[in-house]
Coordinates of C-alpha atoms and ligand atoms in Angstrom, one line a residue:
X1 CA 115.4 89.4 58.3
X2 CA 116.7 90.5 61.7
X3 CA 118.1 87.0 62.4
X4 CA 119.8 86.9 59.0
X5 CA 121.5 90.2 59.8
X6 CA 122.5 89.0 63.2
X7 CA 124.0 85.8 61.9
X8 CA 125.9 87.7 59.2
X9 CA 127.3 90.0 61.8
X10 CA 128.4 87.2 64.1
X11 CA 130.0 85.2 61.3
X12 CA 132.0 88.1 60.0
X13 CA 132.9 89.3 63.5
X14 CA 131.6 92.7 62.6
X15 CA 130.5 94.8 65.6
X16 CA 126.8 95.3 65.5
X17 CA 126.9 98.9 66.7
X18 CA 125.5 100.3 63.5
X19 CA 123.4 99.3 60.7
X20 CA 126.0 100.2 58.1
X21 CA 128.6 97.9 59.7
X22 CA 126.1 95.1 60.3
X23 CA 125.3 94.8 56.7
X24 CA 128.8 95.6 55.6
X25 CA 127.1 97.6 52.9
X26 CA 128.6 100.7 51.3
X27 CA 127.9 103.8 53.3
X28 CA 124.7 105.3 51.8
X29 CA 124.7 108.7 50.2
X30 CA 122.4 111.3 51.8
X31 CA 120.4 113.8 49.9
X32 CA 118.2 116.2 51.8
X33 CA 116.0 118.5 49.7
X34 CA 114.5 121.2 51.8
X35 CA 111.9 123.7 50.5
X36 CA 111.4 127.0 52.3
X37 CA 108.0 128.0 53.6
X38 CA 106.2 125.3 51.5
X39 CA 102.6 124.6 52.6
X40 CA 101.7 121.2 54.0
X41 CA 99.1 120.8 51.2
X42 CA 101.1 122.1 48.3
X43 CA 102.7 118.9 47.0
X44 CA 100.9 116.3 45.1
X45 CA 101.7 113.6 47.6
X46 CA 99.7 115.5 50.2
X47 CA 96.8 115.9 47.9
X48 CA 97.6 119.2 46.1
X49 CA 95.6 119.4 42.8
X50 CA 96.6 122.8 41.3
X51 CA 100.4 122.6 41.5
X52 CA 102.0 119.7 39.6
X53 CA 104.9 118.2 41.6
X54 CA 105.6 114.9 39.8
X55 CA 109.2 114.6 40.8
X56 CA 108.7 115.6 44.4
X57 CA 105.9 113.1 44.5
X58 CA 108.2 110.4 43.1
X59 CA 110.2 110.4 46.3
X60 CA 107.0 109.5 48.2
X61 CA 105.9 106.9 45.6
X62 CA 109.3 105.2 45.6
X63 CA 109.4 105.3 49.4
X64 CA 107.5 106.5 52.4
X65 CA 105.2 109.5 52.9
X66 CA 105.3 110.6 56.5
X67 CA 102.0 112.3 57.3
X68 CA 103.2 113.5 60.7
X69 CA 106.6 114.9 59.8
X70 CA 107.7 117.7 62.1
X71 CA 110.5 120.2 62.1
X72 CA 112.2 121.4 65.2
X73 CA 110.8 125.0 64.9
X74 CA 108.1 126.9 63.1
X75 CA 110.4 129.4 61.4
X76 CA 113.5 129.0 59.2
X77 CA 116.7 129.5 61.1
X78 CA 116.0 127.5 64.3
X79 CA 114.3 124.7 62.2
X80 CA 117.5 124.5 60.1
X81 CA 119.8 124.6 63.2
X82 CA 117.8 121.7 64.6
X83 CA 118.1 119.7 61.3
X84 CA 121.7 120.5 60.9
X85 CA 122.7 119.3 64.4
X86 CA 120.1 116.6 65.1
X87 CA 119.3 118.5 68.3
X88 CA 116.5 120.8 69.5
X89 CA 117.8 124.2 68.8
X90 CA 116.4 125.5 72.1
X91 CA 119.1 123.4 73.8
X92 CA 121.8 125.7 72.4
X93 CA 120.1 129.1 72.3
X94 CA 119.2 129.1 68.6
X95 CA 115.6 130.1 69.0
X96 CA 115.2 133.1 66.7
X97 CA 115.9 133.9 63.1
X98 CA 119.3 135.4 63.2
X99 CA 119.9 139.0 62.0
X100 CA 122.2 139.3 59.1
X101 CA 125.3 140.6 60.9
X102 CA 128.5 139.9 59.2
X103 CA 130.6 141.3 62.1
X104 CA 128.9 139.3 64.9
X105 CA 130.2 135.8 65.5
X106 CA 127.6 135.2 68.2
X107 CA 124.8 135.5 65.6
X108 CA 124.6 132.0 64.3
X109 CA 125.0 128.3 65.0
X110 CA 127.2 128.0 68.2
X111 CA 130.6 126.7 67.4
X112 CA 130.2 124.2 70.2
X113 CA 127.6 122.3 68.0
X114 CA 128.5 119.6 65.5
X115 CA 126.8 119.6 62.1
X116 CA 125.8 116.6 60.1
X117 CA 128.7 117.5 57.7
X118 CA 131.2 117.6 60.6
X119 CA 130.2 114.1 61.7
X120 CA 130.1 112.6 58.2
X121 CA 133.6 114.0 57.5
X122 CA 135.0 111.6 60.1
X123 CA 133.7 108.6 58.1
X124 CA 134.9 109.7 54.6
X125 CA 131.9 111.6 53.3
X126 CA 132.1 114.7 51.0
X127 CA 129.4 117.2 51.9
X128 CA 127.9 120.0 49.9
X129 CA 125.3 122.6 50.5
X130 CA 123.5 124.3 47.7
X131 CA 121.2 127.2 48.4
X132 CA 120.1 128.8 51.7
X133 CA 122.4 128.7 54.8
X134 CA 120.8 131.0 57.4
X135 CA 122.9 129.7 60.2
X136 CA 125.1 132.8 60.6
X137 CA 126.7 135.3 58.2
X138 CA 130.0 135.9 60.1
X139 CA 133.0 134.1 58.7
X140 CA 133.2 131.7 61.6
X141 CA 129.8 130.3 60.6
X142 CA 130.6 129.9 56.9
X143 CA 129.5 126.4 55.7
X144 CA 133.1 125.6 54.8
X145 CA 133.9 126.2 58.5
X146 CA 131.0 123.9 59.6
X147 CA 132.0 120.7 58.0
X148 CA 131.0 121.3 54.4
X149 CA 133.4 120.7 51.5
X150 CA 131.4 122.8 49.0
X151 CA 129.0 125.7 49.3
X152 CA 127.1 127.4 46.5
X153 CA 124.4 129.6 47.9
X154 CA 123.5 132.6 50.1
X155 CA 124.2 133.2 53.7
X156 CA 120.9 135.0 54.8
X157 CA 117.4 133.9 55.2
X158 CA 116.1 134.5 51.7
X159 CA 117.1 135.8 48.3
X160 CA 115.9 137.5 45.2
X161 CA 115.5 135.1 42.2
X162 CA 116.2 137.2 39.2
X163 CA 119.9 137.7 38.3
X164 CA 119.3 141.4 37.4
X165 CA 118.2 142.0 41.0
X166 CA 121.5 140.8 42.5
X167 CA 123.3 144.1 42.6
X168 CA 125.6 143.7 45.6
X169 CA 128.7 141.8 44.7
X170 CA 130.0 140.6 48.1
X171 CA 128.0 139.1 51.0
X172 CA 130.2 141.3 53.3
X173 CA 128.8 144.4 51.7
X174 CA 125.2 143.7 52.8
X175 CA 124.3 145.6 55.9
X176 CA 121.1 143.8 56.9
X177 CA 118.9 140.9 56.0
X178 CA 117.0 142.8 53.3
X179 CA 120.2 143.8 51.5
X180 CA 121.5 140.2 51.8
X181 CA 118.7 139.2 49.5
X182 CA 120.5 141.1 46.7
X183 CA 124.0 139.8 47.0
X184 CA 125.7 137.6 44.4
X185 CA 125.8 134.0 45.1
X186 CA 128.7 132.6 47.2
X187 CA 130.7 129.9 45.4
X188 CA 132.7 128.4 48.2
X189 CA 134.2 131.7 49.3
X190 CA 134.0 133.8 46.1
X191 CA 131.1 135.9 44.8
X192 CA 129.6 134.7 41.6
X193 CA 126.8 136.3 39.7
X194 CA 124.2 133.8 38.5
X195 CA 123.0 134.1 34.9
X196 CA 119.8 132.1 35.5
X197 CA 116.6 132.2 37.6
X198 CA 118.0 131.3 41.0
X199 CA 116.1 128.1 41.5
X200 CA 117.4 126.7 38.2
X201 CA 120.9 127.9 39.1
X202 CA 120.8 126.0 42.4
X203 CA 119.5 122.9 40.6
X204 CA 122.5 123.1 38.2
X205 CA 124.9 123.3 41.1
X206 CA 123.2 120.3 42.9
X207 CA 123.5 118.1 39.8
X208 CA 127.2 119.2 39.4
X209 CA 127.8 118.3 43.0
X210 CA 126.5 114.7 42.5
X211 CA 128.4 114.3 39.3
X212 CA 131.7 115.5 40.9
X213 CA 131.4 113.6 44.2
X214 CA 129.9 110.2 43.6
X215 CA 133.1 108.3 43.9
X216 CA 132.9 108.9 47.7
X217 CA 129.9 108.6 49.9
X218 CA 128.3 112.0 49.9
X219 CA 125.8 114.3 51.7
X220 CA 124.1 116.9 49.5
X221 CA 121.9 119.5 51.3
X222 CA 119.9 121.0 48.5
X223 CA 118.4 123.9 50.4
X224 CA 116.1 125.8 48.0
X225 CA 115.1 129.2 49.2
X226 CA 111.9 128.8 47.1
X227 CA 109.0 129.3 47.6
X228 CA 110.0 131.9 50.3
X229 CA 109.4 135.5 49.5
X230 CA 109.9 137.5 47.3
X231 CA 107.4 135.9 44.9
X232 CA 109.3 135.8 41.6
X233 CA 109.0 133.4 38.7
X234 CA 109.9 133.2 35.0
X235 CA 107.3 133.2 32.2
X236 CA 108.0 129.6 31.4
X237 CA 107.1 128.4 34.9
X238 CA 104.2 130.8 35.1
X239 CA 102.8 129.4 31.9
X240 CA 102.6 125.9 33.4
X241 CA 100.3 127.1 36.1
X242 CA 98.2 129.6 34.1
X243 CA 95.1 127.8 35.3
X244 CA 95.5 129.3 38.8
X245 CA 93.6 132.6 38.9
X246 CA 95.0 134.2 42.0
X247 CA 98.2 135.9 40.8
X248 CA 99.9 135.4 44.1
X249 CA 99.3 131.7 44.3
X250 CA 100.1 131.4 40.6
X251 CA 103.6 132.8 41.2
X252 CA 104.0 130.7 44.3
X253 CA 103.0 127.6 42.2
X254 CA 105.4 128.5 39.4
X255 CA 108.2 128.7 42.0
X256 CA 107.3 125.2 43.3
X257 CA 107.3 123.9 39.7
X258 CA 110.8 125.2 39.3
X259 CA 111.8 123.3 42.5
X260 CA 110.1 120.2 41.2
X261 CA 112.1 120.4 38.0
X262 CA 115.3 120.6 40.0
X263 CA 114.3 117.6 42.2
X264 CA 113.7 115.7 39.0
X265 CA 117.1 116.6 37.6
X266 CA 118.9 115.6 40.7
X267 CA 117.1 112.3 41.0
X268 CA 117.7 111.6 37.3
X269 CA 121.5 112.1 37.8
X270 CA 121.5 109.8 40.8
X271 CA 119.7 107.2 38.6
X272 CA 122.0 107.7 35.7
X273 CA 125.0 107.0 38.0
X274 CA 123.4 103.8 39.2
X275 CA 123.2 105.2 42.8
X276 CA 119.4 104.7 43.5
X277 CA 119.9 101.9 45.9
X278 CA 122.8 103.6 47.7
X279 CA 121.1 106.9 48.2
X280 CA 118.6 107.9 50.9
X281 CA 116.6 111.0 49.9
X282 CA 114.6 113.2 52.2
X283 CA 112.2 115.9 51.0
X284 CA 110.7 118.3 53.5
X285 CA 109.9 122.0 54.1
X286 CA 111.7 123.9 56.8
X287 CA 108.4 125.1 58.4
X288 CA 104.7 125.5 57.5
X289 CA 103.4 127.8 54.8
X290 CA 102.9 131.5 55.8
X291 CA 99.5 131.5 54.2
X292 CA 98.9 135.2 53.7
X293 CA 102.4 136.0 52.6
X294 CA 102.9 133.5 49.8
X295 CA 99.4 132.1 49.3
X296 CA 100.5 128.7 50.5
X297 CA 98.0 126.1 51.9
X298 CA 98.4 124.0 55.0
X299 CA 95.1 122.2 54.8
X300 CA 93.8 120.5 56.8
X301 CA 96.1 121.8 59.5
X302 CA 95.4 124.8 61.6
X303 CA 97.6 127.9 61.4
X304 CA 100.9 128.4 59.5
X305 CA 104.5 129.5 59.8
X306 CA 105.4 130.7 63.2
X307 CA 102.5 129.0 65.0
X308 CA 102.5 126.2 67.6
X309 CA 99.5 124.8 65.7
X310 CA 100.2 121.9 63.4
X311 CA 100.4 124.2 60.4
X312 CA 103.4 125.8 61.9
X313 CA 105.8 122.9 62.2
X314 CA 104.2 119.8 60.6
X315 CA 105.4 119.8 57.0
X316 CA 105.4 117.8 53.7
X317 CA 107.9 114.9 54.5
X318 CA 108.9 112.0 52.3
X319 CA 111.8 109.6 52.3
X320 CA 113.1 107.1 49.7
X321 CA 115.8 104.5 49.8
X322 CA 114.7 101.8 47.3
X323 CA 117.0 99.1 48.5
X324 CA 115.8 99.3 52.1
X325 CA 112.4 101.1 52.3
X326 CA 109.2 99.8 50.8
X327 CA 107.6 101.8 48.0
X328 CA 104.3 103.6 48.2
X329 CA 104.1 103.5 51.9
X330 CA 102.3 105.8 54.3
X331 CA 103.7 106.3 57.8
X332 CA 101.5 108.1 60.3
X333 CA 103.6 108.0 63.5
X334 CA 105.3 111.3 64.3
X335 CA 108.8 111.7 62.9
X336 CA 111.1 114.7 63.0
X337 CA 113.7 116.5 60.8
X338 CA 115.9 115.8 63.9
X339 CA 115.8 112.2 62.8
X340 CA 117.8 112.8 59.6
X341 CA 121.1 113.2 61.5
X342 CA 120.5 110.2 63.8
X343 CA 119.6 108.1 60.7
X344 CA 122.7 108.9 58.7
X345 CA 125.0 108.7 61.8
X346 CA 123.7 105.2 62.4
X347 CA 123.8 104.1 58.7
X348 CA 127.3 105.5 58.1
X349 CA 128.8 104.1 61.3
X350 CA 129.8 107.6 62.4
X351 CA 129.9 108.7 66.0
X352 CA 128.7 111.8 67.7
X353 CA 130.8 113.6 70.3
X354 CA 130.2 111.9 73.6
X355 CA 129.0 115.1 75.3
X356 CA 126.2 115.4 72.8
X357 CA 122.9 113.6 72.8
X358 CA 120.9 113.6 69.6
X359 CA 117.2 114.1 69.8
X360 CA 116.4 112.0 66.8
X361 CA 116.4 108.3 66.0
X362 CA 117.4 106.2 63.0
X363 CA 114.1 106.1 61.1
X364 CA 114.9 103.1 58.8
X365 CA 113.8 100.3 61.2
X366 CA 110.5 102.2 61.7
X367 CA 109.8 103.2 58.1
X368 CA 110.7 99.7 56.9
X369 CA 108.2 98.1 59.3
X370 CA 110.8 96.2 61.3
X371 CA 110.0 98.2 64.4
X372 CA 106.3 98.9 65.1
X373 CA 106.9 101.1 68.1
X374 CA 106.6 104.9 67.9
X375 CA 110.0 106.5 67.1
X376 CA 109.5 109.2 69.7
X377 CA 108.2 109.5 73.2
X378 CA 107.0 112.9 72.2
X379 CA 107.5 115.8 69.8
X380 CA 108.2 119.2 71.4
X381 CA 108.1 122.9 70.5
X382 CA 108.9 125.9 72.5
X383 CA 108.6 129.5 71.2
X384 CA 110.4 131.5 73.8
X385 CA 109.3 135.0 72.6
X386 CA 105.7 134.0 72.6
X387 CA 106.0 131.9 75.7
X388 CA 104.1 129.1 73.9
X389 CA 104.7 125.3 73.9
X390 CA 103.4 122.3 72.1
X391 CA 103.8 118.7 72.9
X392 CA 102.6 115.8 70.8
X393 CA 102.4 112.3 72.0
X394 CA 100.4 109.6 70.1
X395 CA 97.1 111.2 69.0
X396 CA 97.2 113.8 71.7
X397 CA 98.6 117.3 71.5
X398 CA 99.0 119.8 74.3
X399 CA 99.2 123.5 73.4
X400 CA 100.2 126.0 76.1
X401 CA 100.3 129.7 76.3
X402 CA 102.1 130.6 79.4
X403 CA 101.2 134.4 79.2
X404 CA 97.5 133.6 79.0
X405 CA 97.8 130.7 81.5
X406 CA 95.9 128.5 79.0
X407 CA 96.5 124.8 78.4
X408 CA 94.6 123.0 75.7
X409 CA 94.5 119.4 74.8
X410 CA 93.5 118.1 71.3
X411 CA 93.0 114.6 69.9
X412 CA 94.5 114.9 66.4
X413 CA 93.1 111.6 65.2
X414 CA 89.6 113.1 65.1
X415 CA 90.4 116.8 65.4
X416 CA 93.2 117.6 63.1
X417 CA 92.2 121.3 63.1
X418 CA 92.7 121.6 66.9
X419 CA 89.3 123.0 67.6
X420 CA 88.0 120.9 70.5
X421 CA 89.8 121.4 73.8
X422 CA 89.6 118.1 75.7
X423 CA 91.5 119.3 78.7
X424 CA 88.4 119.2 81.0
X425 CA 87.5 115.7 79.8
X426 CA 90.9 114.3 80.0
X427 CA 92.9 116.1 82.7
X428 CA 95.1 113.1 83.3
X429 CA 96.5 113.2 79.7
X430 CA 96.9 116.9 79.9
X431 CA 98.8 116.7 83.2
X432 CA 101.0 113.9 81.8
X433 CA 101.9 115.9 78.6
X434 CA 102.6 118.9 80.8
X435 CA 104.9 116.9 82.9
X436 CA 106.8 115.8 79.7
X437 CA 106.9 119.5 78.6
X438 CA 108.4 120.6 81.9
X439 CA 110.9 117.8 81.9
X440 CA 112.0 118.8 78.4
X441 CA 111.9 122.5 79.1
X442 CA 114.3 122.1 82.1
X443 CA 117.0 121.0 79.6
X444 CA 116.7 124.2 77.5
X445 CA 118.5 127.5 77.7
X446 CA 117.3 131.0 76.8
X447 CA 117.9 132.4 73.3
X448 CA 121.6 133.3 72.8
X449 CA 121.0 136.2 70.4
X450 CA 118.4 138.7 69.3
X451 CA 116.4 137.9 66.3
X452 CA 115.0 139.5 63.1
X453 CA 112.0 140.5 65.1
X454 CA 114.2 142.8 67.3
X455 CA 115.5 144.9 64.5
X456 CA 114.5 148.5 64.2
X457 CA 112.9 148.0 60.7
X458 CA 110.8 145.1 61.9
X459 CA 109.6 147.1 64.9
X460 CA 108.6 150.0 62.7
X461 CA 106.7 147.7 60.3
X462 CA 105.0 146.1 63.2
X463 CA 103.9 149.5 64.7
X464 CA 102.6 150.6 61.3
X465 CA 100.6 147.4 60.9
X466 CA 99.1 147.8 64.4
X467 CA 98.1 151.4 63.6
X468 CA 96.4 150.2 60.4
X469 CA 94.6 147.5 62.3
X470 CA 93.3 150.0 64.9
X471 CA 91.8 152.3 62.2
Ligands
LIG501 CA1 111.3 128.9 56.1

């Protein structure tokens, strides 16, 4: 196969700098469907039994399920900043969930960074984002200023789902994150009041985008805010999961079922337009499930959203591209949401600014079985405010709490729950992973803005909680 590609490239005098050019194939469309706060175990392709997700599962069955798919951070904003730039967000100071501050141009994705949409624009793509943005509410951070051609969604980190709850017309009128949950939806730059359950409304917009843009190569970022809080679902979706007794999990499941319907509708539209073989589809969550908050499940992983444990940043992750990736495949080597940008850059023949280095790799040779090596030397996480780090290399994972001066080593191949510290037994591996951590950390900067955890409201809530716990 490789030889055939090489001969083809030589015969046609096509530079072999990128996969897209080598094959002289049309540039593939990219669809990234990201759920919000979805648990590792809450999709059928990862073994979920109580929530039906047939359409999400179809991405894995038509392609590759990645069992060790990581995101760049364990909470929403920084994870998305990483995905959107293909770079660890700690490199550019995006290490906290931004506060909703319409007047603060510093509160968001630094303008020095390039987004996937910026890069794809240079090679003729049309890019659209539907749903949650969360990379800055100030006008300089608006998606249409960051490479996207179309935006239909909300600027903050979450949103209420029922149209009657959306009582603030303009995004600029929301004074804080909580108020931003109640704004109308932003249609490019205009406020628009949805008439439907928000997840369905976003699915409509995603289908519309594919319909209207398929004569060009396109990038659709379908960024569902579901199943992030608040837990709200319609009776129709609740009826589908009436077998679930716990009301919190029932509502959470209904919200996922709505996402699944939307995924099905987008995939059906791609199929109807004859684009299956020209469209690479990723499905993932932006971070692990916050178990207590939305009744999600990250089994068998330890911990959840916000943690350096696997449950914090290892997520449901599947990729399909029927013409290039085998169906029904399971891939166990660690991959990252940071790879999405590197993949499409390579496939589209785009170039990234020379002063930037991407942290991801083109996954296609790995997922197709052409390259048997591990795509990454290691996967890294730093949580600055907690002074915690994680490094995964092969089967081993190092977890460090700087404050407590504790370093622990786990072998995930036989200890997925990170219970048995092997640091004493294998000090050499621990030291090597720590060396990698230090090397990586030396390239990072401190957070560039304060986060949601620093707001007065958050602090008050936290103090109340601490008082309750003391009683
Ligand atoms: Ca999230």
